[in-house]
Short mmCIF file of N, CA and C in Angstrom, two decimals:
data_model
loop_
_atom_site.label_atom_id
_atom_site.label_comp_id
_atom_site.label_asym_id
_atom_site.label_seq_id
_atom_site.Cartn_x
_atom_site.Cartn_y
_atom_site.Cartn_z
N MET A 56 36.40 22.57 70.39
CA MET A 56 37.34 23.66 70.30
C MET A 56 38.50 23.34 69.38
N ASP A 57 38.82 22.07 69.17
CA ASP A 57 39.95 21.71 68.33
C ASP A 57 39.74 22.08 66.87
N ASN A 58 38.50 22.30 66.45
CA ASN A 58 38.21 22.55 65.04
C ASN A 58 37.99 24.02 64.72
N LEU A 59 38.44 24.91 65.60
CA LEU A 59 38.31 26.33 65.31
C LEU A 59 39.23 26.71 64.16
N ALA A 60 38.79 27.67 63.37
CA ALA A 60 39.60 28.13 62.24
C ALA A 60 40.85 28.84 62.75
N ARG A 61 41.96 28.54 62.14
CA ARG A 61 43.24 29.16 62.52
C ARG A 61 43.28 30.58 61.98
N GLU A 62 43.56 31.53 62.85
CA GLU A 62 43.67 32.93 62.46
C GLU A 62 45.13 33.35 62.46
N THR A 63 45.53 34.03 61.41
CA THR A 63 46.90 34.54 61.39
C THR A 63 46.93 35.86 62.15
N VAL A 64 48.09 36.23 62.60
CA VAL A 64 48.25 37.46 63.36
C VAL A 64 48.42 38.65 62.42
N LEU A 65 49.23 38.48 61.40
CA LEU A 65 49.58 39.60 60.53
C LEU A 65 48.70 39.70 59.29
N ALA A 66 47.74 38.79 59.14
CA ALA A 66 46.81 38.82 58.01
C ALA A 66 47.52 39.02 56.68
N GLY A 67 48.60 38.27 56.50
CA GLY A 67 49.34 38.34 55.24
C GLY A 67 50.37 39.44 55.17
N GLY A 68 50.43 40.27 56.20
CA GLY A 68 51.43 41.35 56.19
C GLY A 68 52.83 40.78 56.27
N GLU A 69 53.73 41.36 55.52
CA GLU A 69 55.12 40.93 55.54
C GLU A 69 56.00 42.10 55.15
N LEU A 70 57.30 41.93 55.35
CA LEU A 70 58.27 42.96 55.04
C LEU A 70 59.27 42.40 54.04
N ASN A 71 59.44 43.09 52.93
CA ASN A 71 60.40 42.67 51.90
C ASN A 71 61.32 43.84 51.59
N ARG A 72 62.56 43.69 51.99
CA ARG A 72 63.58 44.69 51.71
C ARG A 72 64.73 43.99 51.00
N PRO A 73 65.59 44.74 50.35
CA PRO A 73 66.79 44.11 49.78
C PRO A 73 67.58 43.42 50.89
N HIS A 74 67.82 42.16 50.76
CA HIS A 74 68.63 41.37 51.69
C HIS A 74 67.97 41.15 53.05
N PHE A 75 66.63 41.34 53.16
CA PHE A 75 65.97 41.16 54.45
C PHE A 75 64.48 40.96 54.25
N THR A 76 63.94 39.88 54.81
CA THR A 76 62.50 39.64 54.75
C THR A 76 61.99 39.18 56.11
N VAL A 77 60.76 39.54 56.40
CA VAL A 77 60.06 39.09 57.60
C VAL A 77 58.65 38.73 57.16
N LYS A 78 58.22 37.52 57.52
CA LYS A 78 56.84 37.12 57.23
C LYS A 78 56.38 36.16 58.31
N GLU A 79 55.08 36.07 58.47
CA GLU A 79 54.52 35.17 59.47
C GLU A 79 54.62 33.73 58.99
N HIS A 80 55.00 32.85 59.89
CA HIS A 80 55.04 31.42 59.61
C HIS A 80 53.79 30.81 60.23
N SER A 81 52.73 30.71 59.45
CA SER A 81 51.45 30.25 59.98
C SER A 81 51.27 28.74 59.88
N GLY A 82 52.28 28.03 59.38
CA GLY A 82 52.15 26.59 59.20
C GLY A 82 52.63 25.77 60.38
N LEU A 83 52.97 26.43 61.49
CA LEU A 83 53.46 25.69 62.65
C LEU A 83 52.43 25.66 63.77
N GLY A 84 52.35 24.51 64.42
CA GLY A 84 51.64 24.37 65.67
C GLY A 84 52.68 24.24 66.76
N LEU A 85 52.42 24.82 67.92
CA LEU A 85 53.40 24.83 68.99
C LEU A 85 52.87 24.14 70.25
N ILE A 86 53.72 23.33 70.83
CA ILE A 86 53.39 22.60 72.05
C ILE A 86 54.50 22.86 73.07
N ARG A 87 54.11 23.07 74.32
CA ARG A 87 55.08 23.21 75.40
C ARG A 87 55.13 21.87 76.15
N LEU A 88 56.34 21.38 76.38
CA LEU A 88 56.57 20.18 77.18
C LEU A 88 57.39 20.60 78.38
N GLN A 89 56.86 20.36 79.58
CA GLN A 89 57.56 20.74 80.81
C GLN A 89 57.68 19.55 81.73
N THR A 90 58.82 19.44 82.38
CA THR A 90 59.00 18.47 83.44
C THR A 90 59.44 19.22 84.68
N PHE A 91 58.91 18.82 85.80
CA PHE A 91 59.22 19.53 87.04
C PHE A 91 60.05 18.66 87.97
N HIS A 92 60.39 17.49 87.51
CA HIS A 92 61.15 16.55 88.31
C HIS A 92 62.62 16.77 88.00
N ARG A 93 63.38 17.32 88.92
CA ARG A 93 64.76 17.71 88.66
C ARG A 93 65.80 16.72 89.21
N THR A 94 65.40 15.51 89.45
CA THR A 94 66.36 14.53 89.97
C THR A 94 67.31 14.11 88.85
N PRO A 95 68.51 13.64 89.23
CA PRO A 95 69.44 13.15 88.20
C PRO A 95 68.76 12.07 87.35
N GLY A 96 68.92 12.19 86.05
CA GLY A 96 68.36 11.20 85.15
C GLY A 96 66.97 11.52 84.64
N ALA A 97 66.36 12.63 85.09
CA ALA A 97 65.00 12.95 84.66
C ALA A 97 64.93 13.19 83.15
N VAL A 98 65.88 13.94 82.60
CA VAL A 98 65.88 14.20 81.16
C VAL A 98 66.22 12.92 80.39
N ALA A 99 67.12 12.11 80.94
CA ALA A 99 67.45 10.83 80.30
C ALA A 99 66.21 9.95 80.22
N ASN A 100 65.37 9.98 81.26
CA ASN A 100 64.12 9.21 81.24
C ASN A 100 63.19 9.73 80.14
N LEU A 101 63.12 11.05 79.99
CA LEU A 101 62.32 11.62 78.91
C LEU A 101 62.85 11.17 77.55
N ASN A 102 64.16 11.28 77.37
CA ASN A 102 64.78 10.87 76.10
C ASN A 102 64.45 9.41 75.79
N SER A 103 64.59 8.56 76.78
CA SER A 103 64.34 7.13 76.59
C SER A 103 62.88 6.88 76.22
N SER A 104 61.97 7.52 76.94
CA SER A 104 60.55 7.32 76.67
C SER A 104 60.13 7.87 75.31
N LEU A 105 60.72 8.99 74.92
CA LEU A 105 60.38 9.61 73.64
C LEU A 105 61.10 8.99 72.45
N GLY A 106 62.23 8.35 72.72
CA GLY A 106 63.03 7.81 71.63
C GLY A 106 63.74 8.88 70.84
N VAL A 107 63.99 10.01 71.47
CA VAL A 107 64.66 11.14 70.84
C VAL A 107 65.54 11.81 71.88
N GLU A 108 66.64 12.39 71.44
CA GLU A 108 67.52 13.13 72.33
C GLU A 108 67.03 14.58 72.38
N LEU A 109 66.48 14.98 73.51
CA LEU A 109 66.00 16.36 73.64
C LEU A 109 67.18 17.32 73.61
N PRO A 110 67.00 18.47 72.99
CA PRO A 110 68.11 19.42 72.92
C PRO A 110 68.46 19.99 74.29
N GLY A 111 69.74 20.29 74.46
CA GLY A 111 70.21 20.91 75.69
C GLY A 111 70.09 22.42 75.61
N PRO A 112 70.60 23.12 76.60
CA PRO A 112 70.49 24.58 76.63
C PRO A 112 71.00 25.24 75.35
N GLY A 113 70.14 26.08 74.78
CA GLY A 113 70.49 26.83 73.59
C GLY A 113 70.50 26.04 72.31
N GLU A 114 69.94 24.83 72.32
CA GLU A 114 69.98 23.97 71.13
C GLU A 114 68.59 23.70 70.57
N THR A 115 68.57 23.29 69.30
CA THR A 115 67.36 22.78 68.67
C THR A 115 67.67 21.40 68.11
N GLN A 116 66.63 20.63 67.88
CA GLN A 116 66.81 19.27 67.37
C GLN A 116 65.59 18.91 66.53
N ALA A 117 65.82 18.35 65.36
CA ALA A 117 64.71 17.92 64.50
C ALA A 117 64.63 16.41 64.48
N ASP A 118 63.40 15.90 64.46
CA ASP A 118 63.16 14.47 64.28
C ASP A 118 61.80 14.29 63.62
N GLN A 119 61.72 13.41 62.68
CA GLN A 119 60.49 13.14 61.96
C GLN A 119 59.84 14.44 61.52
N ASN A 120 58.62 14.72 61.97
CA ASN A 120 57.92 15.93 61.58
C ASN A 120 57.87 16.95 62.71
N ARG A 121 58.88 16.91 63.58
CA ARG A 121 58.90 17.81 64.74
C ARG A 121 60.24 18.53 64.81
N GLN A 122 60.17 19.73 65.36
CA GLN A 122 61.37 20.49 65.68
C GLN A 122 61.29 20.82 67.17
N TRP A 123 62.33 20.46 67.91
CA TRP A 123 62.38 20.68 69.36
C TRP A 123 63.28 21.87 69.64
N PHE A 124 62.83 22.76 70.53
CA PHE A 124 63.60 23.93 70.93
C PHE A 124 63.74 23.92 72.45
N TRP A 125 64.96 23.99 72.95
CA TRP A 125 65.15 24.12 74.40
C TRP A 125 64.67 25.51 74.78
N SER A 126 63.84 25.60 75.80
CA SER A 126 63.28 26.89 76.20
C SER A 126 63.78 27.33 77.57
N ALA A 127 63.91 26.39 78.49
CA ALA A 127 64.37 26.66 79.85
C ALA A 127 64.70 25.31 80.47
N PRO A 128 65.35 25.30 81.63
CA PRO A 128 65.61 24.00 82.27
C PRO A 128 64.29 23.22 82.46
N GLY A 129 64.25 22.03 81.91
CA GLY A 129 63.05 21.20 82.02
C GLY A 129 61.91 21.62 81.14
N GLU A 130 62.16 22.46 80.14
CA GLU A 130 61.09 22.94 79.27
C GLU A 130 61.55 23.02 77.82
N TRP A 131 60.69 22.53 76.92
CA TRP A 131 60.96 22.55 75.49
C TRP A 131 59.72 23.01 74.75
N VAL A 132 59.93 23.64 73.61
CA VAL A 132 58.85 23.98 72.69
C VAL A 132 58.98 23.02 71.52
N VAL A 133 57.87 22.42 71.14
CA VAL A 133 57.85 21.46 70.04
C VAL A 133 57.03 22.09 68.91
N ALA A 134 57.65 22.26 67.75
CA ALA A 134 56.95 22.79 66.58
C ALA A 134 56.54 21.61 65.70
N VAL A 135 55.26 21.59 65.33
CA VAL A 135 54.69 20.53 64.49
C VAL A 135 53.88 21.19 63.39
N HIS A 136 53.39 20.40 62.45
CA HIS A 136 52.52 20.94 61.41
C HIS A 136 51.25 21.48 62.07
N ALA A 137 50.84 22.67 61.66
CA ALA A 137 49.63 23.28 62.21
C ALA A 137 48.45 22.33 62.05
N GLY A 138 47.67 22.23 63.09
CA GLY A 138 46.49 21.38 63.07
C GLY A 138 46.74 19.98 63.61
N THR A 139 48.00 19.61 63.84
CA THR A 139 48.30 18.27 64.36
C THR A 139 48.65 18.28 65.85
N GLU A 140 48.52 19.43 66.49
CA GLU A 140 48.91 19.55 67.89
C GLU A 140 48.21 18.52 68.78
N GLY A 141 46.92 18.33 68.59
CA GLY A 141 46.16 17.38 69.41
C GLY A 141 46.68 15.95 69.28
N GLU A 142 46.95 15.54 68.04
CA GLU A 142 47.50 14.19 67.81
C GLU A 142 48.87 14.04 68.45
N VAL A 143 49.71 15.06 68.32
CA VAL A 143 51.06 14.99 68.88
C VAL A 143 51.01 14.96 70.40
N ILE A 144 50.13 15.76 70.99
CA ILE A 144 50.01 15.75 72.46
C ILE A 144 49.54 14.38 72.92
N ASP A 145 48.57 13.78 72.24
CA ASP A 145 48.12 12.43 72.60
C ASP A 145 49.28 11.44 72.55
N MET A 146 50.09 11.52 71.50
CA MET A 146 51.25 10.63 71.37
C MET A 146 52.25 10.88 72.49
N LEU A 147 52.52 12.14 72.79
CA LEU A 147 53.46 12.48 73.87
C LEU A 147 52.95 11.95 75.21
N ARG A 148 51.69 12.15 75.48
CA ARG A 148 51.12 11.68 76.75
C ARG A 148 51.20 10.16 76.87
N GLU A 149 50.99 9.48 75.76
CA GLU A 149 51.09 8.02 75.77
C GLU A 149 52.53 7.57 76.06
N LYS A 150 53.48 8.19 75.36
CA LYS A 150 54.88 7.82 75.54
C LYS A 150 55.43 8.21 76.90
N LEU A 151 54.89 9.29 77.48
CA LEU A 151 55.42 9.81 78.74
C LEU A 151 54.56 9.45 79.95
N ASP A 152 53.64 8.52 79.75
CA ASP A 152 52.75 8.09 80.83
C ASP A 152 53.59 7.63 82.03
N GLY A 153 53.27 8.14 83.19
CA GLY A 153 53.98 7.77 84.40
C GLY A 153 55.11 8.71 84.77
N LEU A 154 55.49 9.60 83.84
CA LEU A 154 56.51 10.60 84.14
C LEU A 154 55.84 11.91 84.53
N PHE A 155 56.51 12.69 85.34
CA PHE A 155 55.96 13.95 85.83
C PHE A 155 56.19 15.04 84.79
N VAL A 156 55.30 15.11 83.78
CA VAL A 156 55.40 16.09 82.70
C VAL A 156 54.05 16.73 82.43
N VAL A 157 54.10 17.88 81.84
CA VAL A 157 52.90 18.60 81.42
C VAL A 157 53.08 18.98 79.96
N THR A 158 52.05 18.77 79.15
CA THR A 158 52.05 19.20 77.77
C THR A 158 50.89 20.16 77.56
N SER A 159 51.11 21.19 76.77
CA SER A 159 50.03 22.14 76.50
C SER A 159 50.23 22.76 75.12
N VAL A 160 49.12 23.02 74.46
CA VAL A 160 49.16 23.68 73.15
C VAL A 160 49.36 25.18 73.40
N MET A 161 50.30 25.75 72.69
CA MET A 161 50.54 27.19 72.83
C MET A 161 50.44 27.93 71.49
N SER A 162 49.95 27.24 70.46
CA SER A 162 49.85 27.83 69.11
C SER A 162 49.06 29.13 69.10
N ASP A 163 47.93 29.15 69.78
CA ASP A 163 47.05 30.31 69.72
C ASP A 163 47.58 31.51 70.48
N SER A 164 48.61 31.33 71.29
CA SER A 164 49.13 32.46 72.06
C SER A 164 50.42 33.02 71.47
N ARG A 165 50.91 32.45 70.38
CA ARG A 165 52.19 32.85 69.82
C ARG A 165 52.08 33.23 68.35
N VAL A 166 52.98 34.10 67.95
CA VAL A 166 53.21 34.38 66.55
C VAL A 166 54.62 33.89 66.25
N VAL A 167 54.80 33.29 65.09
CA VAL A 167 56.13 32.85 64.66
C VAL A 167 56.46 33.61 63.39
N LEU A 168 57.60 34.30 63.41
CA LEU A 168 58.04 35.06 62.26
C LEU A 168 59.24 34.37 61.62
N ASP A 169 59.22 34.28 60.29
CA ASP A 169 60.37 33.83 59.50
C ASP A 169 61.18 35.07 59.18
N ILE A 170 62.44 35.05 59.54
CA ILE A 170 63.33 36.18 59.27
C ILE A 170 64.49 35.66 58.43
N ALA A 171 64.75 36.30 57.30
CA ALA A 171 65.78 35.79 56.39
C ALA A 171 66.47 36.95 55.68
N GLY A 172 67.58 36.61 55.06
CA GLY A 172 68.33 37.57 54.27
C GLY A 172 69.68 37.88 54.87
N GLN A 173 70.57 38.39 54.03
CA GLN A 173 71.93 38.69 54.46
C GLN A 173 71.98 39.70 55.60
N ALA A 174 71.01 40.59 55.68
CA ALA A 174 71.01 41.63 56.71
C ALA A 174 70.30 41.21 57.99
N ALA A 175 69.74 40.00 58.04
CA ALA A 175 68.91 39.59 59.18
C ALA A 175 69.64 39.69 60.52
N ARG A 176 70.86 39.18 60.58
CA ARG A 176 71.60 39.22 61.85
C ARG A 176 71.84 40.66 62.31
N ASP A 177 72.21 41.52 61.39
CA ASP A 177 72.46 42.91 61.73
C ASP A 177 71.19 43.61 62.20
N ILE A 178 70.09 43.39 61.52
CA ILE A 178 68.83 44.04 61.90
C ILE A 178 68.38 43.55 63.27
N MET A 179 68.47 42.25 63.54
CA MET A 179 68.08 41.74 64.86
C MET A 179 68.98 42.32 65.95
N ALA A 180 70.27 42.47 65.67
CA ALA A 180 71.21 43.02 66.65
C ALA A 180 70.87 44.46 67.01
N ARG A 181 70.19 45.16 66.13
CA ARG A 181 69.81 46.54 66.41
C ARG A 181 68.79 46.64 67.54
N GLY A 182 68.12 45.54 67.83
CA GLY A 182 67.09 45.57 68.86
C GLY A 182 67.37 44.66 70.04
N SER A 183 68.59 44.15 70.13
CA SER A 183 68.91 43.18 71.18
C SER A 183 70.37 43.32 71.60
N THR A 184 70.67 42.85 72.79
CA THR A 184 72.06 42.83 73.25
C THR A 184 72.77 41.55 72.85
N VAL A 185 72.09 40.65 72.17
CA VAL A 185 72.67 39.38 71.75
C VAL A 185 73.65 39.60 70.61
N ASP A 186 74.74 38.87 70.64
CA ASP A 186 75.69 38.86 69.53
C ASP A 186 75.23 37.81 68.55
N PHE A 187 74.61 38.22 67.46
CA PHE A 187 74.05 37.29 66.48
C PHE A 187 75.07 36.83 65.44
N HIS A 188 76.35 37.15 65.64
CA HIS A 188 77.39 36.70 64.70
C HIS A 188 77.33 35.18 64.60
N PRO A 189 77.50 34.60 63.41
CA PRO A 189 77.42 33.14 63.23
C PRO A 189 78.35 32.34 64.14
N ALA A 190 79.46 32.91 64.53
CA ALA A 190 80.38 32.18 65.43
C ALA A 190 79.78 32.02 66.82
N ASN A 191 78.87 32.92 67.19
CA ASN A 191 78.26 32.87 68.52
C ASN A 191 76.83 32.34 68.51
N PHE A 192 76.15 32.53 67.41
CA PHE A 192 74.76 32.09 67.29
C PHE A 192 74.59 31.47 65.91
N GLY A 193 75.01 30.20 65.82
CA GLY A 193 75.02 29.52 64.53
C GLY A 193 73.85 28.58 64.33
N ALA A 194 74.03 27.69 63.39
CA ALA A 194 72.99 26.73 63.01
C ALA A 194 72.51 25.92 64.20
N ASP A 195 71.20 25.68 64.23
CA ASP A 195 70.55 24.85 65.26
C ASP A 195 70.74 25.37 66.68
N ARG A 196 70.80 26.67 66.82
CA ARG A 196 70.89 27.30 68.14
C ARG A 196 69.61 28.07 68.39
N CYS A 197 69.26 28.23 69.66
CA CYS A 197 68.11 29.06 70.03
C CYS A 197 68.40 29.75 71.35
N LEU A 198 67.69 30.83 71.59
CA LEU A 198 67.86 31.56 72.84
C LEU A 198 66.62 32.38 73.14
N ASN A 199 66.47 32.69 74.40
CA ASN A 199 65.42 33.59 74.86
C ASN A 199 66.08 34.92 75.18
N THR A 200 65.48 36.00 74.71
CA THR A 200 66.05 37.33 74.91
C THR A 200 64.94 38.35 74.78
N ARG A 201 65.33 39.59 74.78
CA ARG A 201 64.41 40.68 74.46
C ARG A 201 64.87 41.28 73.13
N LEU A 202 63.92 41.50 72.25
CA LEU A 202 64.20 42.13 70.97
C LEU A 202 63.18 43.24 70.81
N ALA A 203 63.65 44.44 70.58
CA ALA A 203 62.76 45.60 70.48
C ALA A 203 61.93 45.76 71.75
N GLY A 204 62.50 45.37 72.89
CA GLY A 204 61.83 45.49 74.17
C GLY A 204 60.81 44.40 74.45
N VAL A 205 60.75 43.38 73.61
CA VAL A 205 59.74 42.32 73.72
C VAL A 205 60.42 40.99 74.03
N PRO A 206 59.91 40.22 74.99
CA PRO A 206 60.48 38.88 75.21
C PRO A 206 60.20 37.98 74.01
N VAL A 207 61.26 37.35 73.49
CA VAL A 207 61.14 36.48 72.32
C VAL A 207 62.05 35.27 72.49
N MET A 208 61.78 34.24 71.70
CA MET A 208 62.72 33.15 71.51
C MET A 208 63.12 33.21 70.04
N VAL A 209 64.42 33.16 69.78
CA VAL A 209 64.94 33.20 68.41
C VAL A 209 65.68 31.89 68.17
N ALA A 210 65.41 31.27 67.03
CA ALA A 210 66.08 30.02 66.65
C ALA A 210 66.70 30.18 65.28
N CYS A 211 67.95 29.75 65.16
CA CYS A 211 68.66 29.78 63.89
C CYS A 211 68.42 28.46 63.15
N SER A 212 68.17 28.54 61.87
CA SER A 212 67.88 27.35 61.07
C SER A 212 69.10 26.44 60.97
N SER A 213 68.89 25.23 60.48
CA SER A 213 69.98 24.26 60.36
C SER A 213 71.01 24.69 59.33
N ASP A 214 70.63 25.57 58.38
CA ASP A 214 71.61 26.06 57.42
C ASP A 214 72.27 27.36 57.88
N GLY A 215 71.81 27.89 59.01
CA GLY A 215 72.40 29.10 59.57
C GLY A 215 72.05 30.37 58.83
N GLU A 216 71.10 30.30 57.88
CA GLU A 216 70.80 31.44 57.02
C GLU A 216 69.49 32.15 57.34
N SER A 217 68.63 31.53 58.13
CA SER A 217 67.35 32.14 58.45
C SER A 217 67.02 31.86 59.92
N PHE A 218 65.96 32.52 60.39
CA PHE A 218 65.62 32.46 61.80
C PHE A 218 64.12 32.35 61.98
N LEU A 219 63.73 31.71 63.08
CA LEU A 219 62.35 31.74 63.53
C LEU A 219 62.34 32.58 64.80
N LEU A 220 61.38 33.48 64.89
CA LEU A 220 61.22 34.30 66.08
C LEU A 220 59.85 34.01 66.66
N PHE A 221 59.81 33.60 67.92
CA PHE A 221 58.57 33.26 68.62
C PHE A 221 58.27 34.38 69.61
N ALA A 222 57.05 34.90 69.60
CA ALA A 222 56.66 35.96 70.54
C ALA A 222 55.17 35.84 70.84
N ASP A 223 54.73 36.55 71.86
CA ASP A 223 53.30 36.62 72.14
C ASP A 223 52.60 37.20 70.92
N ARG A 224 51.48 36.62 70.56
CA ARG A 224 50.82 37.05 69.33
C ARG A 224 50.36 38.51 69.38
N SER A 225 50.15 39.04 70.57
CA SER A 225 49.68 40.42 70.70
C SER A 225 50.73 41.43 70.22
N VAL A 226 51.99 41.03 70.12
CA VAL A 226 53.05 41.95 69.69
C VAL A 226 53.50 41.69 68.25
N GLY A 227 52.82 40.82 67.54
CA GLY A 227 53.21 40.48 66.17
C GLY A 227 53.25 41.69 65.25
N ASP A 228 52.21 42.49 65.27
CA ASP A 228 52.16 43.67 64.40
C ASP A 228 53.23 44.67 64.81
N TYR A 229 53.41 44.87 66.11
CA TYR A 229 54.46 45.77 66.59
C TYR A 229 55.84 45.32 66.09
N LEU A 230 56.13 44.02 66.18
CA LEU A 230 57.43 43.52 65.73
C LEU A 230 57.63 43.75 64.23
N LEU A 231 56.58 43.52 63.44
CA LEU A 231 56.69 43.77 62.00
C LEU A 231 56.99 45.24 61.74
N GLN A 232 56.30 46.13 62.44
CA GLN A 232 56.56 47.57 62.29
C GLN A 232 57.97 47.92 62.75
N TRP A 233 58.41 47.33 63.87
CA TRP A 233 59.76 47.61 64.36
C TRP A 233 60.80 47.17 63.34
N PHE A 234 60.64 45.95 62.79
CA PHE A 234 61.57 45.48 61.77
C PHE A 234 61.58 46.41 60.57
N GLY A 235 60.40 46.93 60.21
CA GLY A 235 60.34 47.88 59.10
C GLY A 235 61.14 49.15 59.38
N ALA A 236 60.99 49.69 60.58
CA ALA A 236 61.73 50.90 60.96
C ALA A 236 63.22 50.60 61.08
N ALA A 237 63.57 49.47 61.68
CA ALA A 237 64.98 49.13 61.90
C ALA A 237 65.71 48.84 60.60
N SER A 238 64.98 48.47 59.57
CA SER A 238 65.61 48.11 58.29
C SER A 238 65.37 49.17 57.22
N SER A 239 64.88 50.34 57.59
CA SER A 239 64.54 51.36 56.60
C SER A 239 65.74 51.82 55.78
N ASP A 240 66.94 51.71 56.34
CA ASP A 240 68.13 52.11 55.60
C ASP A 240 68.47 51.17 54.46
N LEU A 241 67.80 50.01 54.40
CA LEU A 241 68.05 49.05 53.32
C LEU A 241 67.30 49.44 52.05
N GLY A 242 66.37 50.36 52.15
CA GLY A 242 65.58 50.77 51.00
C GLY A 242 64.39 49.86 50.79
N GLU A 243 63.70 50.11 49.72
CA GLU A 243 62.50 49.33 49.39
C GLU A 243 62.87 48.28 48.46
#
C-alpha cells in the first residue's frame, strides 16, 4: 500500500487573482503524532526523545526537513516531503519507543492549500471569525477554526506572507470555489 500513486485533490486547479492566489500543495506528506499521557513532564519527555522542541498552542516549528504544527493538547501535525511518511514514522517510533504515543499517516485524508498575496488575510477573514491581522496571527502561528463553514487548520508562514490551509480532502474543490467567489471583487 505504501507504493500507491499519489492523487491530487484539485487536479491542477488553482485560483489566480490580482494580489491573491490559491493552489494545492501536493508536495507535503502529513503525519499525526498524539500522546495521551497528560502527566507533568510528558511533553518534555517527547522533546527530549525527539531532540526537538515541539511547538506549543498556536505555534509551528521547523527542524531539518520537517514542519511541526500544534493541533490540540498532546497532538501535532508533522509535514514532511511527500512519499517519506513511512520513513519518518519509523524514525519517530524508534525515537519514541517506550512512550505512550501514536503516529499515523494522514496525507491521504487531507488537502493542503497554499494561500498567498496581499489580499489573503482579508479573503480568509470573509469566511471566518478569526482576526487574521498580522498583529494577532503572525509568522509561525497556526490555529484550528472554521472557514467557509468547514473545519480547517491554518498556518502562517515564517515570513508572515503566505498560509497553508489543511482540510479534509473531500472539501478541497468546495474551498477553491468558495475562495473564487469570496475574491471575485479582485477581478481576474
